[in-house]
């Protein structure tokens, strides 16, 4: 029998934090997930949803706050869905993320007594994002930039976010001022009418340059150029999108460069509006350095980088490797990878635009035998065909870069059962104040 009822109040103690950042309370052994709480909190809560095996609650009052709790440095935190754990002290956030990785590896991967060797956090866990997207809309008759409220498309008006560069405030103000001065309408998702849909900015940390992508006519250029000489690119984004499906999309350079550049591990990357590039370059460099350390590459090492994106890890590895093969399903990303290879004078890297499950088995069947395989899959993890091909190739090392501890644990178990042993694991906090955690795991072939 379920011991809680919907719309009833309960007193509880939060005893842990889940992988999605919710506090977890137990009522007679029954789990209740409560957002914006942390272990050690004593709370009064309202149960808002009941499922067969768990429920969701809403904290009505923190009667005794945990010593891990802090005052969120954002007035919009309780409504915005961007930062799930900003109410938790940063050191405690790192402990939680390390626990998330260890729990997944033990519970899903069945690795007994698994421990992460360490977690790498940020010295200053603010202003770390190089990409920000601010939806534009009309709220109570006013044009606004902001973020979507948690689990909705209702825009919370705000002119800045402490995760991005402070210049975003001035850029957003310039866009809204222009709209008001020229009677330009905001896009409405219900009627599919209006002009300005979002403001999207990219920042190069190494060059301190800004690209602005905005859906509006070209008269806005002069106003944006006056914001700062750091703005070196203004792009018009034109798309038709309904029900979250992009039907057509085009980027038109209105002024300045068609891309900006940033540097990772000594390699320069050109970044276009649509390029995938890790949003926290400070932590990404630390993560890639650890991945390359685990790979232990020298001039005799052949490397296969699966899910290579625009070739960030591939090209960093190629500086010291004999050869590198990169695989990525997104054709535009592979074009970027090839262009970045040429611009960096790297000639020992080959890239294939195809799905991993299709091309990797074919490459292995043709005799490709990498000494090191680097896996950096999306959240869904790798797949049976790719893992089977890797196992057939028998590389000496597999370096798995993961953004999802659950799929890392699943895939690591497959590799472990087929001849590979985990010898080192380091977690990285690329997204402070959120529940996300990155992990680099080294698996060596058993001899």
Short mmCIF file of N, CA and C in Angstrom, two decimals, residues 294-387:
data_model
loop_
_atom_site.label_atom_id
_atom_site.label_comp_id
_atom_site.label_asym_id
_atom_site.label_seq_id
_atom_site.Cartn_x
_atom_site.Cartn_y
_atom_site.Cartn_z
N UNK A 294 45.00 9.61 -20.08
CA UNK A 294 44.58 8.21 -20.01
C UNK A 294 44.91 7.46 -21.31
N UNK A 295 44.80 8.15 -22.45
CA UNK A 295 45.05 7.51 -23.75
C UNK A 295 46.53 7.15 -23.93
N UNK A 296 47.41 7.90 -23.27
CA UNK A 296 48.85 7.60 -23.29
C UNK A 296 49.37 7.46 -24.72
N UNK A 297 49.19 8.55 -25.48
CA UNK A 297 49.48 8.54 -26.91
C UNK A 297 50.94 8.93 -27.18
N UNK A 298 51.57 8.23 -28.13
CA UNK A 298 52.87 8.65 -28.64
C UNK A 298 52.89 8.50 -30.16
N UNK A 299 54.07 8.68 -30.76
CA UNK A 299 54.15 8.71 -32.23
C UNK A 299 53.87 7.36 -32.87
N UNK A 300 53.74 6.31 -32.07
CA UNK A 300 53.43 4.98 -32.61
C UNK A 300 51.98 4.57 -32.38
N UNK A 301 51.18 5.49 -31.83
CA UNK A 301 49.80 5.17 -31.43
C UNK A 301 48.79 5.53 -32.51
N UNK A 302 47.95 4.57 -32.87
CA UNK A 302 46.81 4.85 -33.75
C UNK A 302 45.57 5.00 -32.89
N UNK A 303 44.76 6.01 -33.20
CA UNK A 303 43.61 6.38 -32.37
C UNK A 303 42.34 6.38 -33.21
N UNK A 304 41.25 5.88 -32.64
CA UNK A 304 39.93 6.04 -33.25
C UNK A 304 39.06 6.82 -32.26
N UNK A 305 38.57 7.98 -32.72
CA UNK A 305 37.74 8.85 -31.90
C UNK A 305 36.30 8.74 -32.40
N UNK A 306 35.46 8.05 -31.63
CA UNK A 306 34.08 7.78 -32.04
C UNK A 306 33.15 8.80 -31.39
N UNK A 307 32.25 9.39 -32.19
CA UNK A 307 31.40 10.53 -31.81
C UNK A 307 32.30 11.76 -31.63
N UNK A 308 33.05 12.09 -32.68
CA UNK A 308 34.13 13.08 -32.56
C UNK A 308 33.68 14.52 -32.66
N UNK A 309 32.42 14.79 -33.05
CA UNK A 309 31.96 16.17 -33.18
C UNK A 309 32.78 16.91 -34.22
N UNK A 310 33.22 18.13 -33.88
CA UNK A 310 34.02 18.93 -34.82
C UNK A 310 35.50 18.59 -34.71
N UNK A 311 35.80 17.45 -34.07
CA UNK A 311 37.17 16.97 -34.01
C UNK A 311 38.00 17.52 -32.87
N UNK A 312 37.34 17.96 -31.81
CA UNK A 312 38.09 18.59 -30.71
C UNK A 312 39.10 17.62 -30.10
N UNK A 313 38.65 16.45 -29.65
CA UNK A 313 39.59 15.49 -29.06
C UNK A 313 40.48 14.90 -30.15
N UNK A 314 39.92 14.61 -31.32
CA UNK A 314 40.71 14.02 -32.42
C UNK A 314 41.94 14.85 -32.74
N UNK A 315 41.76 16.15 -32.91
CA UNK A 315 42.86 17.01 -33.34
C UNK A 315 43.85 17.25 -32.21
N UNK A 316 43.34 17.27 -30.96
CA UNK A 316 44.26 17.37 -29.82
C UNK A 316 45.12 16.11 -29.74
N UNK A 317 44.52 14.94 -30.00
CA UNK A 317 45.26 13.67 -29.98
C UNK A 317 46.24 13.58 -31.13
N UNK A 318 45.85 14.12 -32.28
CA UNK A 318 46.66 13.98 -33.50
C UNK A 318 48.03 14.64 -33.38
N UNK A 319 48.16 15.61 -32.48
CA UNK A 319 49.44 16.30 -32.32
C UNK A 319 50.55 15.35 -31.91
N UNK A 320 50.18 14.28 -31.19
CA UNK A 320 51.19 13.34 -30.68
C UNK A 320 51.05 11.93 -31.23
N UNK A 321 49.95 11.66 -31.95
CA UNK A 321 49.68 10.29 -32.40
C UNK A 321 50.29 9.99 -33.77
N UNK A 322 50.35 8.70 -34.08
CA UNK A 322 50.73 8.27 -35.42
C UNK A 322 49.62 8.60 -36.41
N UNK A 323 48.37 8.27 -36.02
CA UNK A 323 47.22 8.54 -36.89
C UNK A 323 45.95 8.60 -36.05
N UNK A 324 44.94 9.31 -36.56
CA UNK A 324 43.65 9.44 -35.89
C UNK A 324 42.54 9.27 -36.91
N UNK A 325 41.54 8.47 -36.55
CA UNK A 325 40.31 8.34 -37.33
C UNK A 325 39.17 8.89 -36.50
N UNK A 326 38.44 9.86 -37.04
CA UNK A 326 37.30 10.44 -36.34
C UNK A 326 36.00 10.06 -37.02
N UNK A 327 34.98 9.75 -36.20
CA UNK A 327 33.68 9.33 -36.71
C UNK A 327 32.59 10.19 -36.08
N UNK A 328 31.69 10.72 -36.89
CA UNK A 328 30.61 11.58 -36.39
C UNK A 328 29.45 11.56 -37.39
N UNK A 329 28.23 11.45 -36.91
CA UNK A 329 27.07 11.35 -37.79
C UNK A 329 26.67 12.68 -38.42
N UNK A 330 27.01 13.81 -37.79
CA UNK A 330 26.60 15.13 -38.29
C UNK A 330 27.59 15.60 -39.36
N UNK A 331 27.12 15.72 -40.60
CA UNK A 331 28.00 16.06 -41.72
C UNK A 331 28.65 17.43 -41.56
N UNK A 332 27.88 18.41 -41.06
CA UNK A 332 28.43 19.75 -40.87
C UNK A 332 29.59 19.72 -39.87
N UNK A 333 29.47 18.90 -38.83
CA UNK A 333 30.53 18.78 -37.84
C UNK A 333 31.80 18.20 -38.46
N UNK A 334 31.64 17.21 -39.34
CA UNK A 334 32.80 16.61 -40.00
C UNK A 334 33.46 17.62 -40.95
N UNK A 335 32.66 18.42 -41.62
CA UNK A 335 33.23 19.48 -42.46
C UNK A 335 34.07 20.44 -41.62
N UNK A 336 33.54 20.80 -40.43
CA UNK A 336 34.28 21.67 -39.52
C UNK A 336 35.57 20.99 -39.07
N UNK A 337 35.50 19.69 -38.76
CA UNK A 337 36.68 18.95 -38.31
C UNK A 337 37.77 18.97 -39.37
N UNK A 338 37.39 18.72 -40.62
CA UNK A 338 38.37 18.72 -41.71
C UNK A 338 38.99 20.10 -41.91
N UNK A 339 38.15 21.14 -41.83
CA UNK A 339 38.66 22.51 -41.99
C UNK A 339 39.59 22.87 -40.84
N UNK A 340 39.23 22.48 -39.61
CA UNK A 340 40.09 22.77 -38.46
C UNK A 340 41.41 22.02 -38.55
N UNK A 341 41.39 20.81 -39.10
CA UNK A 341 42.64 20.05 -39.30
C UNK A 341 43.57 20.81 -40.24
N UNK A 342 43.02 21.30 -41.34
CA UNK A 342 43.83 22.03 -42.32
C UNK A 342 44.40 23.30 -41.70
N UNK A 343 43.58 24.03 -40.97
CA UNK A 343 44.02 25.31 -40.40
C UNK A 343 45.08 25.12 -39.32
N UNK A 344 45.11 23.95 -38.70
CA UNK A 344 46.12 23.67 -37.68
C UNK A 344 47.31 22.88 -38.24
N UNK A 345 47.31 22.65 -39.55
CA UNK A 345 48.41 21.94 -40.18
C UNK A 345 48.50 20.48 -39.77
N UNK A 346 47.36 19.89 -39.42
CA UNK A 346 47.32 18.49 -38.99
C UNK A 346 46.96 17.60 -40.18
N UNK A 347 47.86 16.69 -40.53
CA UNK A 347 47.68 15.87 -41.72
C UNK A 347 47.47 14.38 -41.42
N UNK A 348 47.50 14.01 -40.14
CA UNK A 348 47.40 12.58 -39.80
C UNK A 348 46.03 12.23 -39.21
N UNK A 349 45.01 13.01 -39.56
CA UNK A 349 43.64 12.74 -39.07
C UNK A 349 42.69 12.59 -40.25
N UNK A 350 41.90 11.52 -40.23
CA UNK A 350 40.89 11.25 -41.26
C UNK A 350 39.53 11.25 -40.58
N UNK A 351 38.52 11.83 -41.25
CA UNK A 351 37.19 11.93 -40.64
C UNK A 351 36.12 11.32 -41.55
N UNK A 352 35.17 10.63 -40.92
CA UNK A 352 34.06 10.01 -41.64
C UNK A 352 32.73 10.54 -41.11
N UNK A 353 31.86 10.96 -42.03
CA UNK A 353 30.52 11.41 -41.66
C UNK A 353 29.56 10.23 -41.80
N UNK A 354 29.28 9.57 -40.69
CA UNK A 354 28.39 8.41 -40.70
C UNK A 354 28.05 8.08 -39.26
N UNK A 355 27.03 7.28 -39.06
CA UNK A 355 26.69 6.84 -37.70
C UNK A 355 27.74 5.86 -37.22
N UNK A 356 28.02 5.87 -35.93
CA UNK A 356 29.02 4.97 -35.35
C UNK A 356 28.64 3.52 -35.59
N UNK A 357 27.36 3.19 -35.41
CA UNK A 357 26.94 1.79 -35.55
C UNK A 357 27.08 1.27 -36.97
N UNK A 358 27.12 2.20 -37.94
CA UNK A 358 27.28 1.78 -39.34
C UNK A 358 28.74 1.73 -39.76
N UNK A 359 29.49 2.80 -39.47
CA UNK A 359 30.84 2.91 -40.03
C UNK A 359 31.90 2.18 -39.20
N UNK A 360 31.77 2.17 -37.87
CA UNK A 360 32.83 1.55 -37.05
C UNK A 360 32.97 0.06 -37.35
N UNK A 361 31.88 -0.73 -37.39
CA UNK A 361 32.05 -2.15 -37.75
C UNK A 361 32.68 -2.33 -39.13
N UNK A 362 32.34 -1.47 -40.09
CA UNK A 362 32.92 -1.58 -41.44
C UNK A 362 34.42 -1.30 -41.42
N UNK A 363 34.83 -0.28 -40.65
CA UNK A 363 36.25 0.05 -40.57
C UNK A 363 37.03 -1.09 -39.92
N UNK A 364 36.45 -1.67 -38.88
CA UNK A 364 37.12 -2.79 -38.19
C UNK A 364 37.19 -4.00 -39.12
N UNK A 365 36.10 -4.24 -39.88
CA UNK A 365 36.05 -5.36 -40.81
C UNK A 365 37.12 -5.22 -41.90
N UNK A 366 37.42 -3.97 -42.27
CA UNK A 366 38.42 -3.72 -43.31
C UNK A 366 39.85 -3.78 -42.77
N UNK A 367 39.97 -3.99 -41.45
CA UNK A 367 41.32 -4.16 -40.89
C UNK A 367 41.81 -3.03 -40.03
N UNK A 368 40.97 -2.01 -39.77
CA UNK A 368 41.38 -0.93 -38.88
C UNK A 368 41.58 -1.49 -37.47
N UNK A 369 42.75 -1.28 -36.88
CA UNK A 369 43.05 -1.81 -35.56
C UNK A 369 43.69 -0.71 -34.69
N UNK A 370 42.87 0.17 -34.13
CA UNK A 370 43.42 1.26 -33.32
C UNK A 370 44.03 0.73 -32.02
N UNK A 371 45.10 1.38 -31.59
CA UNK A 371 45.68 1.07 -30.28
C UNK A 371 44.82 1.63 -29.16
N UNK A 372 44.19 2.79 -29.44
CA UNK A 372 43.35 3.48 -28.45
C UNK A 372 42.03 3.86 -29.11
N UNK A 373 40.94 3.59 -28.41
CA UNK A 373 39.63 4.06 -28.83
C UNK A 373 39.15 5.09 -27.82
N UNK A 374 38.72 6.23 -28.32
CA UNK A 374 38.11 7.26 -27.48
C UNK A 374 36.63 7.32 -27.82
N UNK A 375 35.81 7.13 -26.81
CA UNK A 375 34.35 7.19 -26.97
C UNK A 375 33.82 8.42 -26.26
N UNK A 376 33.07 9.26 -26.98
CA UNK A 376 32.45 10.44 -26.36
C UNK A 376 31.02 10.55 -26.88
N UNK A 377 30.17 9.58 -26.49
CA UNK A 377 28.82 9.51 -27.07
C UNK A 377 27.85 10.53 -26.49
N UNK A 378 26.70 10.71 -27.11
CA UNK A 378 25.64 11.54 -26.52
C UNK A 378 25.07 10.85 -25.29
N UNK A 379 24.06 11.46 -24.68
CA UNK A 379 23.53 10.95 -23.41
C UNK A 379 23.03 9.52 -23.50
N UNK A 380 22.56 9.10 -24.66
CA UNK A 380 22.04 7.74 -24.78
C UNK A 380 23.14 6.69 -24.77
N UNK A 381 24.41 7.13 -24.77
CA UNK A 381 25.52 6.19 -24.74
C UNK A 381 25.82 5.59 -26.10
N UNK A 382 26.64 4.54 -26.11
CA UNK A 382 26.99 3.88 -27.35
C UNK A 382 25.93 2.82 -27.66
N UNK A 383 26.25 1.90 -28.58
CA UNK A 383 25.27 0.90 -29.00
C UNK A 383 25.95 -0.44 -29.18
N UNK A 384 25.17 -1.49 -29.32
CA UNK A 384 25.70 -2.85 -29.37
C UNK A 384 26.66 -3.05 -30.55
N UNK A 385 26.30 -2.55 -31.74
CA UNK A 385 27.15 -2.75 -32.92
C UNK A 385 28.52 -2.10 -32.74
N UNK A 386 28.52 -0.88 -32.22
CA UNK A 386 29.79 -0.17 -32.03
C UNK A 386 30.64 -0.85 -30.97
N UNK A 387 30.04 -1.20 -29.85
CA UNK A 387 30.81 -1.85 -28.78
C UNK A 387 31.34 -3.20 -29.23
#
